[in-house]
PDB file of C-alpha atoms and ligand atoms in Angstrom:
ATOM      1  CA  MET A 457       0.000   0.000   0.000  1.00  0.00           C
ATOM      2  CA  GLU A 458       2.954   2.287   0.742  1.00  0.00           C
ATOM      3  CA  ASP A 459       3.975   1.786  -2.877  1.00  0.00           C
ATOM      4  CA  PHE A 460       0.857   3.646  -4.013  1.00  0.00           C
ATOM      5  CA  ARG A 461       1.710   6.650  -1.830  1.00  0.00           C
ATOM      6  CA  ALA A 462       5.289   6.574  -3.135  1.00  0.00           C
ATOM      7  CA  ARG A 463       4.033   6.478  -6.692  1.00  0.00           C
ATOM      8  CA  LYS A 464       1.874   9.531  -6.017  1.00  0.00           C
ATOM      9  CA  SER A 465       4.863  11.413  -4.653  1.00  0.00           C
ATOM     10  CA  ARG A 466       6.873  10.476  -7.773  1.00  0.00           C
ATOM     11  CA  GLY A 467       4.005  11.691  -9.969  1.00  0.00           C
ATOM     12  CA  GLU A 468       3.418   8.199 -11.403  1.00  0.00           C
ATOM     13  CA  ARG A 469      -0.170   7.516 -12.411  1.00  0.00           C
ATOM     14  CA  ILE A 470      -2.126   4.497 -11.158  1.00  0.00           C
ATOM     15  CA  THR A 471      -4.360   2.357 -13.368  1.00  0.00           C
ATOM     16  CA  ALA A 472      -7.480   0.550 -12.154  1.00  0.00           C
ATOM     17  CA  LEU A 473     -10.264  -1.391 -13.887  1.00  0.00           C
ATOM     18  CA  THR A 474     -13.092  -3.639 -12.753  1.00  0.00           C
ATOM     19  CA  ALA A 475     -13.354  -7.403 -13.248  1.00  0.00           C
ATOM     20  CA  TYR A 476     -15.947  -9.846 -12.000  1.00  0.00           C
ATOM     21  CA  ASP A 477     -14.769 -13.116 -13.528  1.00  0.00           C
ATOM     22  CA  TYR A 478     -11.673 -15.222 -14.108  1.00  0.00           C
ATOM     23  CA  PRO A 479     -10.874 -14.456 -17.783  1.00  0.00           C
ATOM     24  CA  THR A 480     -11.331 -10.692 -17.468  1.00  0.00           C
ATOM     25  CA  ALA A 481      -9.304 -10.513 -14.252  1.00  0.00           C
ATOM     26  CA  ARG A 482      -6.538 -12.585 -15.822  1.00  0.00           C
ATOM     27  CA  LEU A 483      -6.473 -10.469 -18.998  1.00  0.00           C
ATOM     28  CA  LEU A 484      -6.300  -7.212 -16.994  1.00  0.00           C
ATOM     29  CA  ASP A 485      -3.610  -8.669 -14.746  1.00  0.00           C
ATOM     30  CA  GLU A 486      -1.572  -9.744 -17.770  1.00  0.00           C
ATOM     31  CA  SER A 487      -2.028  -6.234 -19.241  1.00  0.00           C
ATOM     32  CA  GLY A 488      -0.284  -4.635 -16.257  1.00  0.00           C
ATOM     33  CA  ILE A 489      -3.284  -2.906 -14.640  1.00  0.00           C
ATOM     34  CA  ASP A 490      -2.307  -1.924 -11.070  1.00  0.00           C
ATOM     35  CA  ILE A 491      -5.622  -2.363  -9.258  1.00  0.00           C
ATOM     36  CA  ILE A 492      -8.416  -4.759 -10.211  1.00  0.00           C
ATOM     37  CA  LEU A 493     -11.697  -3.971  -8.480  1.00  0.00           C
ATOM     38  CA  VAL A 494     -14.495  -6.483  -8.100  1.00  0.00           C
ATOM     39  CA  GLY A 495     -16.925  -3.586  -7.910  1.00  0.00           C
ATOM     40  CA  ASP A 496     -20.565  -3.803  -7.042  1.00  0.00           C
ATOM     41  CA  SER A 497     -21.113  -2.377 -10.549  1.00  0.00           C
ATOM     42  CA  LEU A 498     -21.255  -6.162 -11.028  1.00  0.00           C
ATOM     43  CA  GLY A 499     -24.961  -5.797 -10.292  1.00  0.00           C
ATOM     44  CA  MET A 500     -25.594  -3.595 -13.315  1.00  0.00           C
ATOM     45  CA  VAL A 501     -23.178  -4.738 -16.021  1.00  0.00           C
ATOM     46  CA  VAL A 502     -23.203  -8.475 -15.289  1.00  0.00           C
ATOM     47  CA  LEU A 503     -26.301  -9.336 -13.263  1.00  0.00           C
ATOM     48  CA  GLY A 504     -28.763  -7.003 -15.013  1.00  0.00           C
ATOM     49  CA  TYR A 505     -30.036  -5.119 -11.961  1.00  0.00           C
ATOM     50  CA  THR A 506     -31.070  -1.488 -12.398  1.00  0.00           C
ATOM     51  CA  ASP A 507     -28.510  -0.201  -9.863  1.00  0.00           C
ATOM     52  CA  THR A 508     -25.983  -1.425  -7.307  1.00  0.00           C
ATOM     53  CA  THR A 509     -28.435  -1.371  -4.396  1.00  0.00           C
ATOM     54  CA  GLN A 510     -29.731  -4.809  -5.395  1.00  0.00           C
ATOM     55  CA  VAL A 511     -26.373  -6.611  -5.240  1.00  0.00           C
ATOM     56  CA  THR A 512     -26.107  -9.193  -2.473  1.00  0.00           C
ATOM     57  CA  PHE A 513     -22.961  -9.901  -0.508  1.00  0.00           C
ATOM     58  CA  GLU A 514     -23.128 -13.562  -1.573  1.00  0.00           C
ATOM     59  CA  GLU A 515     -22.892 -12.360  -5.197  1.00  0.00           C
ATOM     60  CA  MET A 516     -19.870 -10.211  -4.307  1.00  0.00           C
ATOM     61  CA  LEU A 517     -18.142 -13.181  -2.678  1.00  0.00           C
ATOM     62  CA  HIS A 518     -18.890 -15.493  -5.610  1.00  0.00           C
ATOM     63  CA  HIS A 519     -17.419 -13.051  -8.160  1.00  0.00           C
ATOM     64  CA  THR A 520     -14.469 -12.100  -5.946  1.00  0.00           C
ATOM     65  CA  ARG A 521     -13.505 -15.794  -5.781  1.00  0.00           C
ATOM     66  CA  ALA A 522     -13.694 -16.064  -9.579  1.00  0.00           C
ATOM     67  CA  ALA A 523     -11.630 -12.915 -10.213  1.00  0.00           C
ATOM     68  CA  ALA A 524      -9.057 -13.892  -7.577  1.00  0.00           C
ATOM     69  CA  ARG A 525      -8.253 -17.076  -9.504  1.00  0.00           C
ATOM     70  CA  GLY A 526      -7.093 -14.912 -12.412  1.00  0.00           C
ATOM     71  CA  VAL A 527      -4.907 -12.395 -10.552  1.00  0.00           C
ATOM     72  CA  LYS A 528      -1.208 -12.978  -9.848  1.00  0.00           C
ATOM     73  CA  ARG A 529       0.283  -9.491  -9.809  1.00  0.00           C
ATOM     74  CA  ALA A 530      -2.298  -6.693  -9.470  1.00  0.00           C
ATOM     75  CA  LEU A 531      -3.903  -5.604  -6.201  1.00  0.00           C
ATOM     76  CA  LEU A 532      -7.345  -7.210  -6.033  1.00  0.00           C
ATOM     77  CA  VAL A 533      -9.894  -5.032  -4.241  1.00  0.00           C
ATOM     78  CA  GLY A 534     -13.328  -6.346  -3.231  1.00  0.00           C
ATOM     79  CA  ASP A 535     -16.285  -3.995  -2.862  1.00  0.00           C
ATOM     80  CA  LEU A 536     -18.350  -3.977   0.318  1.00  0.00           C
ATOM     81  CA  SER A 537     -21.902  -4.032  -1.033  1.00  0.00           C
ATOM     82  CA  ILE A 538     -24.765  -2.029   0.416  1.00  0.00           C
ATOM     83  CA  GLY A 539     -25.757  -2.957   3.961  1.00  0.00           C
ATOM     84  CA  THR A 540     -22.483  -4.709   4.808  1.00  0.00           C
ATOM     85  CA  TYR A 541     -20.779  -1.813   6.617  1.00  0.00           C
ATOM     86  CA  ASP A 542     -23.480  -0.023   8.551  1.00  0.00           C
ATOM     87  CA  THR A 543     -21.427  -0.467  11.736  1.00  0.00           C
ATOM     88  CA  PRO A 544     -17.660  -0.876  12.306  1.00  0.00           C
ATOM     89  CA  GLU A 545     -18.215  -4.495  13.457  1.00  0.00           C
ATOM     90  CA  SER A 546     -20.190  -5.354  10.338  1.00  0.00           C
ATOM     91  CA  ALA A 547     -17.572  -3.684   8.125  1.00  0.00           C
ATOM     92  CA  VAL A 548     -14.777  -5.787   9.671  1.00  0.00           C
ATOM     93  CA  GLU A 549     -16.787  -9.012   9.490  1.00  0.00           C
ATOM     94  CA  HIS A 550     -17.648  -8.534   5.798  1.00  0.00           C
ATOM     95  CA  ALA A 551     -14.172  -7.255   4.892  1.00  0.00           C
ATOM     96  CA  ARG A 552     -12.723 -10.465   6.397  1.00  0.00           C
ATOM     97  CA  GLN A 553     -15.056 -12.527   4.214  1.00  0.00           C
ATOM     98  CA  LEU A 554     -13.941 -10.661   1.072  1.00  0.00           C
ATOM     99  CA  VAL A 555     -10.322 -11.330   2.034  1.00  0.00           C
ATOM    100  CA  ALA A 556     -11.131 -15.016   2.589  1.00  0.00           C
ATOM    101  CA  ALA A 557     -12.633 -14.970  -0.935  1.00  0.00           C
ATOM    102  CA  GLY A 558      -9.298 -13.711  -2.335  1.00  0.00           C
ATOM    103  CA  ALA A 559      -9.394  -9.906  -2.103  1.00  0.00           C
ATOM    104  CA  GLN A 560      -6.262  -8.194  -0.785  1.00  0.00           C
ATOM    105  CA  ALA A 561      -8.073  -4.972   0.073  1.00  0.00           C
ATOM    106  CA  VAL A 562     -11.656  -3.720   0.281  1.00  0.00           C
ATOM    107  CA  LYS A 563     -13.561  -0.602  -0.768  1.00  0.00           C
ATOM    108  CA  LEU A 564     -16.525   1.144   0.796  1.00  0.00           C
ATOM    109  CA  GLU A 565     -18.537   4.234  -0.120  1.00  0.00           C
ATOM    110  CA  GLY A 566     -18.457   7.178   2.277  1.00  0.00           C
ATOM    111  CA  GLY A 567     -16.236   9.918   3.699  1.00  0.00           C
ATOM    112  CA  ALA A 568     -16.338  11.590   7.097  1.00  0.00           C
ATOM    113  CA  SER A 569     -19.548   9.688   7.873  1.00  0.00           C
ATOM    114  CA  HIS A 570     -17.647   6.370   7.672  1.00  0.00           C
ATOM    115  CA  VAL A 571     -14.454   7.107   9.583  1.00  0.00           C
ATOM    116  CA  ALA A 572     -15.305   4.586  12.341  1.00  0.00           C
ATOM    117  CA  GLN A 573     -15.808   1.809   9.760  1.00  0.00           C
ATOM    118  CA  ILE A 574     -12.586   2.657   7.889  1.00  0.00           C
ATOM    119  CA  GLU A 575     -10.553   2.784  11.106  1.00  0.00           C
ATOM    120  CA  ALA A 576     -11.968  -0.545  12.259  1.00  0.00           C
ATOM    121  CA  VAL A 577     -11.201  -2.325   8.971  1.00  0.00           C
ATOM    122  CA  VAL A 578      -7.671  -0.893   8.804  1.00  0.00           C
ATOM    123  CA  ARG A 579      -7.088  -1.795  12.486  1.00  0.00           C
ATOM    124  CA  ALA A 580      -8.107  -5.358  11.590  1.00  0.00           C
ATOM    125  CA  GLY A 581      -5.164  -5.370   9.149  1.00  0.00           C
ATOM    126  CA  ILE A 582      -7.203  -5.054   5.954  1.00  0.00           C
ATOM    127  CA  PRO A 583      -6.167  -2.306   3.524  1.00  0.00           C
ATOM    128  CA  LEU A 584      -9.075  -0.091   2.526  1.00  0.00           C
ATOM    129  CA  MET A 585      -9.804   2.096  -0.474  1.00  0.00           C
ATOM    130  CA  ALA A 586     -12.384   4.805   0.207  1.00  0.00           C
ATOM    131  CA  HIS A 587     -14.916   6.139  -2.309  1.00  0.00           C
ATOM    132  CA  ILE A 588     -16.353   9.659  -2.210  1.00  0.00           C
ATOM    133  CA  GLY A 589     -18.196  12.003  -4.561  1.00  0.00           C
ATOM    134  CA  MET A 590     -21.125  10.417  -6.352  1.00  0.00           C
ATOM    135  CA  LEU A 591     -21.951   7.259  -4.380  1.00  0.00           C
ATOM    136  CA  PRO A 592     -23.820   4.721  -6.540  1.00  0.00           C
ATOM    137  CA  GLN A 593     -25.229   2.920  -3.479  1.00  0.00           C
ATOM    138  CA  SER A 594     -27.083   6.186  -2.687  1.00  0.00           C
ATOM    139  CA  VAL A 595     -28.359   6.749  -6.229  1.00  0.00           C
ATOM    140  CA  ARG A 596     -32.008   6.248  -5.262  1.00  0.00           C
ATOM    141  CA  ALA A 597     -31.810   8.730  -2.390  1.00  0.00           C
ATOM    142  CA  GLU A 598     -29.936  11.185  -4.647  1.00  0.00           C
ATOM    143  CA  GLY A 599     -32.321  10.797  -7.589  1.00  0.00           C
ATOM    144  CA  GLY A 600     -29.621  10.069 -10.190  1.00  0.00           C
ATOM    145  CA  TYR A 601     -25.911  10.142 -11.017  1.00  0.00           C
ATOM    146  CA  LYS A 602     -25.068  13.823 -10.482  1.00  0.00           C
ATOM    147  CA  VAL A 603     -21.756  15.700 -10.591  1.00  0.00           C
ATOM    148  CA  LYS A 604     -20.423  16.485  -7.102  1.00  0.00           C
ATOM    149  CA  GLY A 605     -18.242  19.372  -5.959  1.00  0.00           C
ATOM    150  CA  ARG A 606     -19.451  22.066  -8.326  1.00  0.00           C
ATOM    151  CA  SER A 607     -20.460  24.538  -5.613  1.00  0.00           C
ATOM    152  CA  GLU A 608     -17.971  25.880  -3.090  1.00  0.00           C
ATOM    153  CA  ALA A 609     -19.855  24.262  -0.213  1.00  0.00           C
ATOM    154  CA  GLU A 610     -19.823  20.848  -1.892  1.00  0.00           C
ATOM    155  CA  ALA A 611     -16.139  21.217  -2.780  1.00  0.00           C
ATOM    156  CA  ARG A 612     -15.315  22.037   0.871  1.00  0.00           C
ATOM    157  CA  SER A 613     -17.326  19.076   2.089  1.00  0.00           C
ATOM    158  CA  LEU A 614     -15.570  16.718  -0.359  1.00  0.00           C
ATOM    159  CA  LEU A 615     -12.185  18.025   0.710  1.00  0.00           C
ATOM    160  CA  ALA A 616     -13.131  17.317   4.337  1.00  0.00           C
ATOM    161  CA  ASP A 617     -14.237  13.805   3.307  1.00  0.00           C
ATOM    162  CA  ALA A 618     -10.928  13.177   1.538  1.00  0.00           C
ATOM    163  CA  GLU A 619      -8.910  14.331   4.548  1.00  0.00           C
ATOM    164  CA  ALA A 620     -11.100  12.254   6.872  1.00  0.00           C
ATOM    165  CA  VAL A 621     -10.585   9.013   4.933  1.00  0.00           C
ATOM    166  CA  GLU A 622      -6.843   9.641   4.679  1.00  0.00           C
ATOM    167  CA  ASN A 623      -6.596  10.229   8.437  1.00  0.00           C
ATOM    168  CA  ALA A 624      -8.711   7.118   9.063  1.00  0.00           C
ATOM    169  CA  GLY A 625      -6.080   5.020   7.236  1.00  0.00           C
ATOM    170  CA  ALA A 626      -7.422   4.521   3.692  1.00  0.00           C
ATOM    171  CA  PHE A 627      -4.566   3.809   1.231  1.00  0.00           C
ATOM    172  CA  ALA A 628      -6.369   5.480  -1.703  1.00  0.00           C
ATOM    173  CA  VAL A 629      -9.654   7.187  -2.462  1.00  0.00           C
ATOM    174  CA  VAL A 630     -11.923   6.911  -5.497  1.00  0.00           C
ATOM    175  CA  LEU A 631     -13.394  10.245  -6.620  1.00  0.00           C
ATOM    176  CA  GLU A 632     -16.533   9.502  -8.633  1.00  0.00           C
ATOM    177  CA  ILE A 633     -18.029  12.184 -10.913  1.00  0.00           C
ATOM    178  CA  VAL A 634     -16.393  15.027  -9.014  1.00  0.00           C
ATOM    179  CA  ALA A 635     -15.996  18.422 -10.757  1.00  0.00           C
ATOM    180  CA  ALA A 636     -12.520  18.401 -12.328  1.00  0.00           C
ATOM    181  CA  GLU A 637     -11.222  21.457 -10.460  1.00  0.00           C
ATOM    182  CA  THR A 638     -12.391  20.077  -7.098  1.00  0.00           C
ATOM    183  CA  ALA A 639     -10.783  16.699  -7.885  1.00  0.00           C
ATOM    184  CA  ARG A 640      -7.536  18.515  -8.727  1.00  0.00           C
ATOM    185  CA  GLN A 641      -7.626  20.430  -5.423  1.00  0.00           C
ATOM    186  CA  ILE A 642      -8.301  17.272  -3.400  1.00  0.00           C
ATOM    187  CA  THR A 643      -5.473  15.487  -5.198  1.00  0.00           C
ATOM    188  CA  ALA A 644      -3.063  18.305  -4.331  1.00  0.00           C
ATOM    189  CA  ARG A 645      -4.191  18.408  -0.685  1.00  0.00           C
ATOM    190  CA  ILE A 646      -3.971  14.759   0.433  1.00  0.00           C
ATOM    191  CA  GLY A 647      -1.051  12.306   0.609  1.00  0.00           C
ATOM    192  CA  ILE A 648      -2.892   9.197  -0.572  1.00  0.00           C
ATOM    193  CA  PRO A 649      -3.620   8.705  -4.276  1.00  0.00           C
ATOM    194  CA  THR A 650      -6.926   9.824  -5.735  1.00  0.00           C
ATOM    195  CA  ILE A 651      -8.356   7.447  -8.326  1.00  0.00           C
ATOM    196  CA  GLY A 652     -10.785   9.317 -10.531  1.00  0.00           C
ATOM    197  CA  ILE A 653     -13.801   8.143 -12.487  1.00  0.00           C
ATOM    198  CA  GLY A 654     -15.468  10.894 -14.496  1.00  0.00           C
ATOM    199  CA  SER A 655     -13.507  13.449 -12.425  1.00  0.00           C
ATOM    200  CA  GLY A 656     -11.132  14.903 -14.996  1.00  0.00           C
ATOM    201  CA  ASP A 657      -7.441  14.256 -15.553  1.00  0.00           C
ATOM    202  CA  GLY A 658      -6.093  15.885 -12.387  1.00  0.00           C
ATOM    203  CA  CYS A 659      -6.319  12.717 -10.263  1.00  0.00           C
ATOM    204  CA  ASP A 660      -3.391  10.425  -9.405  1.00  0.00           C
ATOM    205  CA  GLY A 661      -4.990   7.527 -11.223  1.00  0.00           C
ATOM    206  CA  GLN A 662      -8.056   6.519 -13.186  1.00  0.00           C
ATOM    207  CA  ILE A 663     -10.578   3.721 -12.829  1.00  0.00           C
ATOM    208  CA  LEU A 664     -13.307   2.606 -15.218  1.00  0.00           C
ATOM    209  CA  VAL A 665     -15.883  -0.123 -15.339  1.00  0.00           C
ATOM    210  CA  THR A 666     -14.285  -2.460 -17.891  1.00  0.00           C
ATOM    211  CA  HIS A 667     -17.610  -3.105 -19.623  1.00  0.00           C
ATOM    212  CA  ASP A 668     -17.801   0.646 -20.385  1.00  0.00           C
ATOM    213  CA  LEU A 669     -14.205   0.755 -21.640  1.00  0.00           C
ATOM    214  CA  ILE A 670     -14.678  -2.171 -24.023  1.00  0.00           C
ATOM    215  CA  GLY A 671     -18.278  -1.445 -25.094  1.00  0.00           C
ATOM    216  CA  LEU A 672     -19.734  -4.582 -23.545  1.00  0.00           C
ATOM    217  CA  TYR A 673     -22.732  -2.821 -22.002  1.00  0.00           C
ATOM    218  CA  PRO A 674     -24.000  -0.821 -24.993  1.00  0.00           C
ATOM    219  CA  TRP A 675     -27.390   0.065 -23.512  1.00  0.00           C
ATOM    220  CA  PHE A 676     -25.855   2.733 -21.307  1.00  0.00           C
ATOM    221  CA  THR A 677     -22.458   4.403 -21.570  1.00  0.00           C
ATOM    222  CA  PRO A 678     -21.586   7.142 -19.057  1.00  0.00           C
ATOM    223  CA  LYS A 679     -20.901  10.528 -20.712  1.00  0.00           C
ATOM    224  CA  PHE A 680     -17.275  10.561 -19.541  1.00  0.00           C
ATOM    225  CA  VAL A 681     -16.378   7.218 -21.216  1.00  0.00           C
ATOM    226  CA  SER A 682     -15.104   6.794 -24.778  1.00  0.00           C
ATOM    227  CA  PRO A 683     -15.055   3.026 -25.365  1.00  0.00           C
ATOM    228  CA  GLU A 684     -11.764   1.793 -26.863  1.00  0.00           C
ATOM    229  CA  VAL A 685     -13.504  -1.128 -28.602  1.00  0.00           C
ATOM    230  CA  HIS A 686     -17.085  -2.268 -29.158  1.00  0.00           C
ATOM    231  CA  VAL A 687     -17.162  -5.843 -27.965  1.00  0.00           C
ATOM    232  CA  ALA A 688     -20.980  -5.960 -27.963  1.00  0.00           C
ATOM    233  CA  ASP A 689     -20.971  -5.422 -31.756  1.00  0.00           C
ATOM    234  CA  GLU A 690     -18.440  -8.232 -32.179  1.00  0.00           C
ATOM    235  CA  ILE A 691     -20.560 -10.628 -30.107  1.00  0.00           C
ATOM    236  CA  ARG A 692     -23.653  -9.790 -32.172  1.00  0.00           C
ATOM    237  CA  ARG A 693     -21.650 -10.228 -35.410  1.00  0.00           C
ATOM    238  CA  ALA A 694     -20.243 -13.604 -34.350  1.00  0.00           C
ATOM    239  CA  ALA A 695     -23.675 -14.807 -33.169  1.00  0.00           C
ATOM    240  CA  ARG A 696     -25.289 -13.808 -36.500  1.00  0.00           C
ATOM    241  CA  ILE A 697     -22.572 -15.559 -38.519  1.00  0.00           C
ATOM    242  CA  PHE A 698     -22.969 -18.667 -36.368  1.00  0.00           C
ATOM    243  CA  ALA A 699     -26.752 -18.584 -36.815  1.00  0.00           C
ATOM    244  CA  GLU A 700     -26.485 -18.090 -40.608  1.00  0.00           C
ATOM    245  CA  ARG A 701     -24.011 -20.955 -40.935  1.00  0.00           C
ATOM    246  CA  THR A 702     -26.104 -23.247 -38.774  1.00  0.00           C
ATOM    247  CA  LEU A 703     -29.363 -22.440 -40.566  1.00  0.00           C
ATOM    248  CA  SER A 704     -27.782 -22.933 -44.006  1.00  0.00           C
ATOM    249  CA  GLY A 705     -26.132 -26.202 -42.989  1.00  0.00           C
ATOM    250  CA  ILE A 706     -22.558 -24.871 -43.500  1.00  0.00           C
ATOM    251  CA  ARG A 707     -20.162 -25.908 -40.715  1.00  0.00           C
TER     252      ARG A 707
HETATM  253  O1  KIV B1123     -18.463  -0.671  -8.366  1.00  0.00           O
HETATM  254  C1  KIV B1123     -17.616  -0.115  -9.081  1.00  0.00           C
HETATM  255  O2  KIV B1123     -17.282  -0.570 -10.177  1.00  0.00           O
HETATM  256  C2  KIV B1123     -17.007   1.100  -8.579  1.00  0.00           C
HETATM  257  C3  KIV B1123     -16.136   1.863  -9.518  1.00  0.00           C
HETATM  258  C4  KIV B1123     -16.969   2.521 -10.528  1.00  0.00           C
HETATM  259  C5  KIV B1123     -15.272   2.826  -8.814  1.00  0.00           C
HETATM  260  O3  KIV B1123     -17.222   1.454  -7.473  1.00  0.00           O
END
């Protein structure tokens, strides 16, 4: 974990992507990605739920085990799904289960409001990545995926969150859909790396949902993502060719 801090101080960027299964985790690991997150975005891009509030912890464990089998080199982070870290005791108990499933670190959503949980998990010897800004587990309460940190008051509150999670012992913090200038200020202010998603290029690293990066969830692509490839189109093309060959009797 100290390596990530050192990399920030050397100005070296950190790369992070999500994986929920063995082949994807192995491919990302072989590609040199630093952090592989078994995110609860699993619920949307793999399990077909409308948001991450429907993901169960059993599903997180199942997919963490699968991804762990594919990772040799990267840091594998498991996401604490909604309802698993309402108290410090619950956070530690569920973090231990993610570690038993193969994660080397865990992530939870929340800033100053979750200092007790972060401290407890770190005290239990489990490295923790925090997540502030837009919090997908609160999307229903918030009424959508909205940019955070545009107003001065919101920027101040996010800065306080970032300092709180650093002081609580987090080794890095995800900044999700935070106004670029606010993300830049937070990055300059704290000693742990900021890993941005939709938060501009002033963060210490970047994370994306792999399905968005490779165009494997074409029904919704966040505004801040430009897919590098369009895997969904390739799957449809291959399936059509297979169907045509089968129907015409050509093997
Ligand atoms: O669940 C997830 O994939 C995440 C990333 C988007 C940061 O939390």
